[in-house]
Coordinates of C-alpha atoms in Angstrom, one line a residue:
M22 CA 140.9 94.5 109.9
K23 CA 137.9 92.9 111.7
T24 CA 135.1 92.2 109.2
P25 CA 131.7 90.8 110.2
S26 CA 131.0 86.9 109.5
W27 CA 128.9 87.8 106.5
F28 CA 131.1 90.3 104.8
G29 CA 131.7 89.4 101.1
C30 CA 128.8 87.2 101.2
A31 CA 130.4 84.3 103.3
M32 CA 128.0 81.5 103.0
A33 CA 127.4 77.8 103.6
V34 CA 129.2 75.4 101.4
G35 CA 127.5 75.1 98.3
L36 CA 125.8 78.5 98.3
V37 CA 128.4 81.1 97.3
L38 CA 127.4 81.2 93.6
A39 CA 123.8 82.2 94.3
C40 CA 124.6 84.9 96.7
A41 CA 125.1 87.9 94.6
E42 CA 122.1 87.2 92.5
S43 CA 119.9 86.5 95.7
Q44 CA 121.0 89.8 97.3
R45 CA 119.9 91.7 94.4
A46 CA 116.5 89.9 94.4
V47 CA 116.2 90.5 98.1
A48 CA 116.7 94.2 97.4
Q49 CA 113.7 94.4 94.9
K50 CA 111.4 94.0 97.9
A51 CA 113.7 94.1 100.5
G52 CA 112.6 97.4 98.6
G53 CA 109.9 96.7 96.5
L54 CA 110.0 95.6 92.9
D55 CA 108.6 97.4 90.2
A56 CA 105.8 95.9 88.4
S57 CA 105.5 96.6 84.4
V58 CA 101.8 96.4 83.9
V59 CA 101.2 99.6 85.8
Q60 CA 102.6 103.2 85.6
T61 CA 104.0 105.0 88.7
G62 CA 102.1 108.1 90.0
E63 CA 102.9 111.8 90.6
L64 CA 102.4 112.3 94.0
I65 CA 104.9 114.5 96.0
P66 CA 105.4 114.8 99.5
P67 CA 104.9 118.3 101.1
R68 CA 107.9 120.1 102.3
V69 CA 107.8 120.7 106.2
A70 CA 111.0 122.0 107.2
P71 CA 111.5 125.9 107.0
P72 CA 114.7 127.2 105.7
C73 CA 117.3 128.3 108.3
A74 CA 118.2 132.0 108.5
P75 CA 121.5 132.9 107.3
G76 CA 124.2 132.7 110.1
R77 CA 121.7 130.5 112.1
C78 CA 121.7 127.2 110.3
A79 CA 122.3 124.4 112.8
F80 CA 124.9 122.4 110.4
S81 CA 126.2 124.8 108.2
G82 CA 129.7 123.6 106.6
Q83 CA 128.9 120.1 107.2
T84 CA 128.2 117.2 104.7
V85 CA 126.0 114.4 105.1
T86 CA 126.9 111.1 102.8
V87 CA 124.2 108.6 102.5
L88 CA 124.9 105.2 100.8
L89 CA 122.1 104.2 98.7
Y90 CA 121.6 101.4 96.0
T91 CA 120.6 102.0 92.4
G92 CA 116.8 102.5 91.4
R93 CA 114.3 104.8 93.0
V94 CA 112.5 102.4 95.0
I95 CA 112.8 102.9 98.7
T96 CA 115.3 105.6 97.9
Q97 CA 113.2 107.9 96.1
S98 CA 112.3 109.8 99.4
V99 CA 115.8 110.5 100.1
Y100 CA 116.5 112.2 96.5
E101 CA 113.2 114.4 97.1
L102 CA 114.5 115.6 100.5
K103 CA 117.5 116.9 99.2
E104 CA 116.9 120.7 98.6
E105 CA 114.5 120.9 101.7
F106 CA 117.3 119.3 103.8
E107 CA 120.1 121.5 102.5
A108 CA 117.7 124.6 102.9
A109 CA 116.9 123.8 106.8
T110 CA 120.1 122.9 108.1
G111 CA 122.9 124.5 105.8
A112 CA 124.6 121.2 105.4
K113 CA 125.0 119.5 102.1
L114 CA 123.6 116.1 101.1
S115 CA 125.8 113.8 99.1
L116 CA 124.2 110.8 97.8
V117 CA 126.6 107.8 96.6
V118 CA 124.8 105.2 94.8
V119 CA 126.1 101.5 94.1
P120 CA 124.6 98.2 92.7
Y121 CA 122.5 96.6 95.1
S122 CA 125.0 93.7 95.2
E123 CA 127.5 95.8 96.6
H124 CA 125.1 97.9 99.1
F125 CA 126.0 95.5 102.0
D126 CA 129.5 95.2 101.4
N127 CA 130.5 98.9 101.0
F128 CA 128.7 99.9 104.1
V129 CA 130.0 97.2 106.3
S130 CA 133.6 97.5 104.9
D131 CA 133.5 101.3 105.5
V132 CA 132.3 100.7 109.3
A133 CA 134.5 97.8 110.0
N134 CA 137.6 99.8 108.8
R135 CA 136.3 102.9 110.8
A136 CA 136.6 104.9 107.7
G137 CA 133.6 107.1 108.2
K138 CA 133.0 107.7 104.5
Y139 CA 129.3 107.2 104.6
D140 CA 127.3 109.0 107.5
A141 CA 124.1 106.9 107.0
T142 CA 122.5 104.5 104.8
L143 CA 119.0 102.7 104.4
A144 CA 119.3 99.1 106.1
G145 CA 117.0 96.3 106.0
A146 CA 115.9 95.3 109.4
W147 CA 117.8 92.0 109.4
W148 CA 121.1 94.0 109.1
L149 CA 120.7 94.9 112.7
G150 CA 122.1 91.6 114.2
D151 CA 125.3 92.2 112.4
L152 CA 125.5 96.0 112.8
V153 CA 124.7 96.1 116.5
A154 CA 127.1 92.8 117.1
G155 CA 129.9 94.6 115.4
D156 CA 129.2 97.8 117.2
Y157 CA 129.1 99.6 113.7
I158 CA 126.1 101.8 114.3
V159 CA 124.8 104.4 116.8
S160 CA 121.6 104.6 118.8
Y161 CA 119.5 107.7 118.2
D162 CA 118.3 107.5 121.6
K163 CA 119.6 110.7 122.8
Y164 CA 118.5 112.7 119.7
Y165 CA 114.9 111.5 119.6
N166 CA 113.5 114.1 122.0
D167 CA 115.9 116.8 121.2
P168 CA 113.9 119.9 120.0
R169 CA 116.6 120.7 117.4
F170 CA 115.4 117.7 115.1
P171 CA 112.2 117.1 113.4
K172 CA 109.6 115.6 115.6
W173 CA 108.4 112.2 114.9
N174 CA 106.5 109.7 117.2
I175 CA 107.9 106.1 117.6
D176 CA 104.6 105.2 119.2
D177 CA 102.8 105.9 115.9
V178 CA 104.4 102.7 114.8
L179 CA 102.1 99.7 115.3
P180 CA 103.7 97.3 118.0
A181 CA 104.9 94.5 115.4
P182 CA 107.0 96.9 113.1
R183 CA 108.1 99.0 116.2
N184 CA 110.0 96.1 117.5
L185 CA 112.3 96.2 114.5
L186 CA 113.3 99.7 115.1
S187 CA 115.1 98.8 118.3
Y188 CA 117.5 96.3 119.5
A189 CA 118.3 95.2 123.0
G190 CA 116.4 98.3 124.3
R191 CA 118.1 100.8 122.1
K192 CA 116.5 102.6 119.1
Y193 CA 118.5 102.3 115.8
M194 CA 116.4 102.4 112.9
V195 CA 114.5 105.7 112.1
A196 CA 110.9 104.5 110.9
N197 CA 110.3 104.6 107.4
D198 CA 109.3 101.2 105.5
H199 CA 107.1 98.8 107.5
D200 CA 106.7 95.5 105.5
G201 CA 104.6 92.8 106.2
Q202 CA 102.6 90.3 103.9
V203 CA 99.0 89.8 103.6
M204 CA 96.6 88.0 101.2
Y205 CA 95.0 89.6 97.9
Y206 CA 92.0 88.2 96.5
R207 CA 89.5 89.2 93.7
R208 CA 86.3 90.9 95.5
D209 CA 84.5 90.7 92.2
L210 CA 85.1 87.2 91.5
L211 CA 84.1 85.8 95.2
A212 CA 80.9 88.1 95.1
D213 CA 79.7 86.6 91.6
P214 CA 76.6 84.6 92.4
G215 CA 77.4 82.3 89.5
H216 CA 80.8 81.5 91.2
Q217 CA 79.2 81.1 94.7
A218 CA 76.6 78.6 93.6
A219 CA 79.0 76.6 91.7
F220 CA 81.8 76.5 94.4
K221 CA 79.2 75.5 96.9
Q222 CA 77.8 72.6 94.9
K223 CA 81.6 71.5 94.4
Y224 CA 82.8 72.1 97.9
G225 CA 79.7 71.8 100.1
Y226 CA 80.4 75.3 102.0
A227 CA 80.0 79.1 100.9
L228 CA 82.5 80.8 98.9
D229 CA 84.1 83.5 101.0
V230 CA 87.6 84.9 101.9
P231 CA 89.8 82.2 102.9
K232 CA 90.4 82.1 106.5
T233 CA 92.4 78.8 106.3
W234 CA 94.8 77.6 103.9
D235 CA 92.6 74.7 103.1
Q236 CA 90.1 77.2 102.2
F237 CA 92.8 79.1 100.2
R238 CA 93.6 75.8 98.3
D239 CA 90.0 75.3 97.3
V240 CA 89.5 78.6 96.1
A241 CA 92.6 78.7 94.1
E242 CA 91.6 75.2 92.7
Y243 CA 88.0 76.4 91.9
F244 CA 89.1 79.3 89.9
N245 CA 92.3 77.8 88.0
G246 CA 91.6 77.4 84.4
K247 CA 88.6 79.8 84.2
D248 CA 88.7 83.5 82.1
L249 CA 89.2 85.8 85.0
N250 CA 89.6 89.0 83.0
G251 CA 87.2 88.5 80.0
D252 CA 89.9 88.0 77.5
G253 CA 88.9 84.7 76.6
I254 CA 92.1 82.9 77.7
P255 CA 92.1 80.6 80.6
D256 CA 93.7 82.1 83.8
H257 CA 95.0 80.9 87.2
G258 CA 93.9 80.2 90.9
L259 CA 97.0 81.9 92.1
S260 CA 100.1 83.9 91.3
L261 CA 103.3 83.3 93.1
H262 CA 106.9 83.8 92.2
L263 CA 109.1 80.9 92.9
K264 CA 112.6 81.6 91.3
V265 CA 115.5 80.7 93.5
G266 CA 117.5 83.7 94.2
A267 CA 114.2 86.0 94.0
Q268 CA 113.0 86.0 97.8
G269 CA 110.8 83.1 97.7
M270 CA 111.9 82.3 101.3
F271 CA 110.4 85.4 102.6
H272 CA 107.0 84.1 101.4
F273 CA 107.7 80.7 103.0
M274 CA 108.1 82.3 106.2
S275 CA 104.8 84.0 106.3
F276 CA 102.9 81.1 104.7
S277 CA 104.3 78.4 107.2
A278 CA 104.1 80.5 110.5
P279 CA 100.6 79.3 111.4
F280 CA 101.7 75.7 111.0
V281 CA 104.4 76.3 113.7
I282 CA 103.5 79.4 115.8
G283 CA 100.6 79.4 118.1
P284 CA 99.2 80.4 121.5
D285 CA 101.5 77.8 123.3
N286 CA 104.5 78.5 121.1
P287 CA 104.7 82.2 120.2
K288 CA 108.3 82.6 119.6
L289 CA 110.1 79.2 118.6
Y290 CA 110.2 79.0 114.8
W291 CA 113.7 79.2 113.7
F292 CA 115.9 77.7 116.7
D293 CA 115.8 76.5 120.2
P294 CA 117.0 79.4 122.1
Q295 CA 118.9 77.0 124.6
T296 CA 121.1 75.0 122.0
M297 CA 120.8 76.9 118.9
K298 CA 119.7 73.9 117.2
P299 CA 117.5 74.7 113.9
L300 CA 113.8 73.8 114.1
L301 CA 113.2 74.1 110.5
E302 CA 112.8 70.4 109.9
S303 CA 109.9 70.1 112.7
P304 CA 106.5 68.4 111.3
G305 CA 104.9 71.9 111.2
H306 CA 107.6 73.2 108.9
V307 CA 107.4 70.0 106.5
R308 CA 103.6 70.2 106.2
A309 CA 103.9 73.7 105.5
L310 CA 106.0 72.9 102.5
E311 CA 104.0 70.1 101.3
V312 CA 100.9 72.4 101.3
L313 CA 102.8 75.1 99.5
I314 CA 103.9 72.3 97.0
D315 CA 100.4 71.3 96.4
L316 CA 99.3 75.0 95.7
V317 CA 101.7 75.3 93.0
R318 CA 99.5 73.2 90.7
F319 CA 97.0 76.1 90.6
G320 CA 99.3 78.7 89.1
P321 CA 101.1 78.8 85.8
K322 CA 104.0 76.6 85.3
E323 CA 106.2 79.7 84.5
M324 CA 105.9 80.8 87.8
L325 CA 108.6 78.2 88.9
N326 CA 111.0 81.0 87.3
W327 CA 109.3 84.1 88.2
D328 CA 110.5 86.9 90.0
L329 CA 108.3 89.2 92.4
G330 CA 107.3 91.8 89.6
K331 CA 106.3 89.0 87.2
S332 CA 104.0 87.6 90.0
W333 CA 102.5 90.9 90.6
D334 CA 102.2 91.7 86.8
H335 CA 100.0 88.4 86.7
F336 CA 97.6 89.6 89.2
L337 CA 97.4 93.1 88.1
A338 CA 96.6 92.0 84.5
G339 CA 93.6 90.1 86.1
R340 CA 94.9 86.8 85.5
A341 CA 94.9 85.4 89.1
A342 CA 92.2 85.2 91.7
L343 CA 94.6 85.0 94.6
T344 CA 98.1 86.0 95.8
F345 CA 100.0 86.9 99.1
T346 CA 102.6 89.3 99.0
W347 CA 103.7 92.7 100.4
G348 CA 101.5 96.0 100.7
D349 CA 103.2 97.3 97.4
L350 CA 100.6 95.3 95.5
G351 CA 97.5 97.0 97.2
A352 CA 98.8 100.4 95.9
L353 CA 100.1 99.4 92.5
A354 CA 96.6 98.0 91.9
Q355 CA 95.5 101.6 92.0
Q356 CA 98.0 102.9 89.3
E357 CA 97.4 103.5 85.7
G358 CA 97.2 100.2 83.5
S359 CA 95.9 98.0 86.3
K360 CA 93.1 95.8 85.4
V361 CA 91.8 94.9 88.9
K362 CA 91.3 98.5 90.5
G363 CA 88.4 98.5 92.6
S364 CA 88.1 94.7 92.9
V365 CA 91.3 94.1 94.9
G366 CA 90.1 92.5 98.4
V367 CA 92.8 92.5 101.2
A368 CA 93.0 90.2 104.2
T369 CA 95.4 88.8 106.8
M370 CA 97.1 85.7 105.6
P371 CA 95.0 82.5 106.3
G372 CA 95.6 80.3 109.2
T373 CA 95.6 76.8 110.1
R374 CA 93.0 74.6 112.1
E375 CA 96.3 72.8 114.1
H376 CA 99.9 73.8 114.5
Y377 CA 102.9 71.5 115.5
S378 CA 104.0 72.7 118.9
V379 CA 107.7 72.3 119.1
V380 CA 107.3 73.2 122.8
Q381 CA 104.8 70.1 123.5
R382 CA 106.3 68.0 120.4
R383 CA 102.5 67.4 119.1
W384 CA 100.0 68.9 116.8
V385 CA 97.6 71.2 118.8
K386 CA 94.0 71.7 117.2
T387 CA 92.3 75.4 117.7
E388 CA 88.7 76.0 117.6
Q389 CA 89.2 79.1 115.4
P390 CA 91.8 79.7 112.7
N391 CA 95.2 80.0 114.0
Q392 CA 96.3 83.2 112.3
V393 CA 99.9 84.6 112.7
G394 CA 100.9 88.2 111.9
N395 CA 104.2 88.8 110.4
V396 CA 106.7 91.7 109.2
T397 CA 108.4 89.7 106.8
G398 CA 110.4 91.5 104.3
G399 CA 113.0 94.4 104.6
S400 CA 111.4 97.2 106.5
W401 CA 113.9 99.4 104.8
A402 CA 115.0 102.5 107.3
G403 CA 117.8 104.7 107.9
V404 CA 120.7 104.0 110.4
I405 CA 123.8 106.0 111.3
S406 CA 127.3 104.9 111.2
K407 CA 129.3 104.6 114.5
Y408 CA 132.3 106.5 112.3
S409 CA 129.8 109.5 110.9
K410 CA 131.4 112.8 111.0
A411 CA 128.0 114.5 111.2
P412 CA 125.8 112.0 113.2
E413 CA 123.6 114.8 114.2
A414 CA 122.8 116.1 111.0
A415 CA 122.5 112.3 109.7
Y416 CA 119.7 112.2 112.2
Y417 CA 118.2 115.4 111.2
L418 CA 117.9 114.0 107.7
L419 CA 116.3 110.5 108.7
A420 CA 113.8 112.3 111.0
L421 CA 112.8 114.6 108.5
M422 CA 111.9 111.7 106.5
A423 CA 109.9 110.2 109.2
N424 CA 107.7 113.2 109.4
K425 CA 104.1 112.1 109.5
K426 CA 103.1 114.6 106.4
K427 CA 105.6 113.0 104.5
S428 CA 105.1 109.5 105.5
R429 CA 101.3 109.8 104.7
V430 CA 102.3 110.3 101.1
Y431 CA 105.1 107.8 100.7
A432 CA 102.7 104.7 102.2
A433 CA 99.8 106.0 100.0
R434 CA 101.8 106.2 96.7
G435 CA 103.2 102.6 96.8
W436 CA 105.4 102.7 93.8
D437 CA 108.3 104.0 96.0
G438 CA 108.4 100.7 98.0
I439 CA 107.5 102.3 101.3
D440 CA 104.7 100.5 103.1
P441 CA 102.3 101.5 105.9
G442 CA 102.9 100.8 109.5
R443 CA 101.7 103.7 111.6
S444 CA 98.4 104.9 113.2
F445 CA 98.1 107.7 110.8
H446 CA 98.2 105.5 107.9
F447 CA 95.0 103.5 108.8
L448 CA 91.3 104.4 108.6
P449 CA 89.4 104.7 111.5
P450 CA 88.3 102.9 113.8
H451 CA 92.0 101.7 113.6
G452 CA 93.7 104.9 112.9
N453 CA 93.1 108.5 112.0
A454 CA 93.6 108.6 108.1
K455 CA 91.1 110.1 106.1
I456 CA 89.3 108.3 103.5
E457 CA 89.1 111.2 101.3
D458 CA 92.9 111.5 101.2
Y459 CA 93.4 108.1 99.9
V460 CA 90.7 108.7 97.3
R461 CA 92.4 111.8 96.2
F462 CA 95.8 109.8 95.9
G463 CA 93.9 107.8 93.4
W464 CA 92.6 104.8 95.5
A465 CA 89.4 103.0 95.0
E466 CA 87.4 103.3 98.4
A467 CA 86.6 99.7 98.8
D468 CA 90.3 98.5 98.0
V469 CA 91.9 100.8 100.5
R470 CA 89.3 100.0 103.5
D471 CA 90.1 96.5 103.0
F472 CA 93.9 97.1 102.6
S473 CA 93.7 99.2 106.0
K474 CA 91.8 96.6 107.7
A475 CA 94.3 93.8 106.8
Y476 CA 97.4 95.5 107.6
F477 CA 96.2 96.9 110.8
E478 CA 95.0 93.4 112.2
N479 CA 98.2 91.8 110.8
F480 CA 100.5 94.1 112.6
T481 CA 98.5 94.1 115.9
N482 CA 97.9 90.3 115.7
K483 CA 99.5 89.1 119.3
L484 CA 100.9 86.2 117.4
Q485 CA 103.7 87.3 115.2
L486 CA 106.3 85.1 113.2
P487 CA 109.7 85.9 114.9
Y488 CA 112.0 88.1 112.8
L489 CA 115.4 86.8 112.5
R490 CA 117.9 89.5 113.4
I491 CA 121.1 87.9 114.3
P492 CA 124.7 87.7 112.7
G493 CA 124.7 85.8 109.5
T494 CA 121.0 86.2 109.0
F495 CA 121.1 86.7 105.1
S496 CA 123.3 83.3 105.0
Y497 CA 120.7 81.5 106.9
W498 CA 118.1 82.8 104.7
Q499 CA 120.0 81.9 101.4
A500 CA 120.4 78.3 102.6
L501 CA 116.4 78.1 103.1
D502 CA 115.8 79.9 99.7
V503 CA 118.1 77.3 97.8
H504 CA 116.5 74.1 99.4
L505 CA 113.0 75.5 99.2
G506 CA 113.6 75.6 95.5
E507 CA 114.9 72.0 95.3
A508 CA 111.6 70.9 97.0
V509 CA 109.1 73.3 94.7
N510 CA 110.7 71.8 91.5
G511 CA 110.4 68.4 92.5
R512 CA 114.2 67.7 93.2
S513 CA 113.9 66.9 96.8
S514 CA 111.0 65.9 99.1
P515 CA 110.0 68.3 101.6
E516 CA 111.6 66.5 104.4
A517 CA 114.8 66.0 102.7
A518 CA 115.0 69.9 101.7
L519 CA 114.3 70.9 105.3
K520 CA 116.6 68.5 106.4
A521 CA 119.3 70.0 104.4
V522 CA 118.4 73.5 105.6
S523 CA 119.1 72.2 109.1
V524 CA 122.3 70.9 108.3
D525 CA 123.2 74.1 106.6
F526 CA 122.0 76.2 109.5
E527 CA 124.3 74.3 111.8
E528 CA 127.2 74.9 109.6
I529 CA 126.5 78.7 109.8
T530 CA 126.0 78.5 113.3
I531 CA 129.3 76.7 114.1
R532 CA 131.2 78.9 111.7
L533 CA 129.9 82.0 113.7
G534 CA 130.1 80.7 117.1
R535 CA 127.4 79.0 118.6
E536 CA 127.6 80.8 122.2
Q537 CA 127.7 84.1 120.2
Q538 CA 124.7 83.1 118.0
K539 CA 122.9 82.3 120.9
R540 CA 123.1 85.1 123.0
A541 CA 122.2 87.1 119.9
Y542 CA 119.2 85.2 119.3
R543 CA 117.8 85.2 122.8
A544 CA 118.4 89.0 122.8
S545 CA 116.3 89.1 119.6
L546 CA 113.5 87.3 121.2
G547 CA 113.6 89.3 124.3
L548 CA 114.6 86.5 126.3

């Protein structure tokens, strides 16, 4: 039996014990983690596939078995489709549910053994490096324009998230969830005349939406310790989650991007594509970690042990002025229980005034803030096993889930973990969504206008943080997560932590094969 290099969560030395916990945590926004402050809504997507006529059902007698993980975040839409899919196709839909910590291993064991127990699963975008390298999944190129299947348009997906749906020129992931991180701020606080006057007196410039991380720091410092929700208790400048094994490495990726990526260096963040030598200890990465550690002072001490849900709860309760995270938070802020609905400003991630070019090996200053877009996260979407016994019926299911009318509801309700990324999710002039629909879905108009604009600008930014999609990606990310935690908790300097990351990256690359990794990395960058 041939198993992929990461099967069984093979990790660099010293990281094995943290693996299972980290895999569970990554799913929680790898799909989206429920916040406890707010309640989920009741929006249901419309049925769009008519029932097939008796004797004319395309997939009568077939069964499509889909592997899912426990919970309904990201997976909710599959449960909702069961009756509609079965009536439209004549096929049966069987859902196999396992703990998230077993999700990877179950699917990969099945395809590695060519068993064909599962026809499809919802995969994180970082899986593709392993799945394509192992020849474990099939492209849906031949099904995409076939009139037998529900029609959806891949060109509706904005450029950055669209890139994650294909690998080496072939389509593998059927559009569903479109992750990326943005900045959230309290619009009411920044618009308050008293705060504006006090901030300008202290910092010498006008209080406004931060465009750089230096400005973000000043705003966080200013609001830290003030009562931000009227309960008489001092609150905080920002809310983050920094617990090791709870996906903090995702946030460092987005945060650090403008310290490294720039117009002269649009692609080199992870490795040198000529040698596969890691770049994570560059001066730009080090400075980013130094700035992040400085920001920690302006949040609650407890956030060193927070997972994502606790960080979101803190913001939703009105106890923080700033945060940066995924699109789920914008939608959750509109739900019952939120203390900030109508006051949630959203903008693209702040940038820097200079970045370290690993190409030129020097710091490069920019006239305007150097802001970098991202598709950080899971961007969970359906893939079809090479050993599926019903690949066409499986594609029908995934294409039905990608339908425009359904996707509009998925992205608007938020609590399902499915984030926006297609033109019809965005308000004019960026897309063709209707503000009336979002208001009907429960959004505050000002909040969704900010949200739509921020995500459109994030996904269409010409500068994008490169998304790692090579064999062993999870092992590399786990190494980064562990050593970031050491630095944030004061057990290591930023320089030493990132040096340790590079050492672990080298061990993983050697174990998996440098030439194989180099080919995969170059292919993932389009080189």
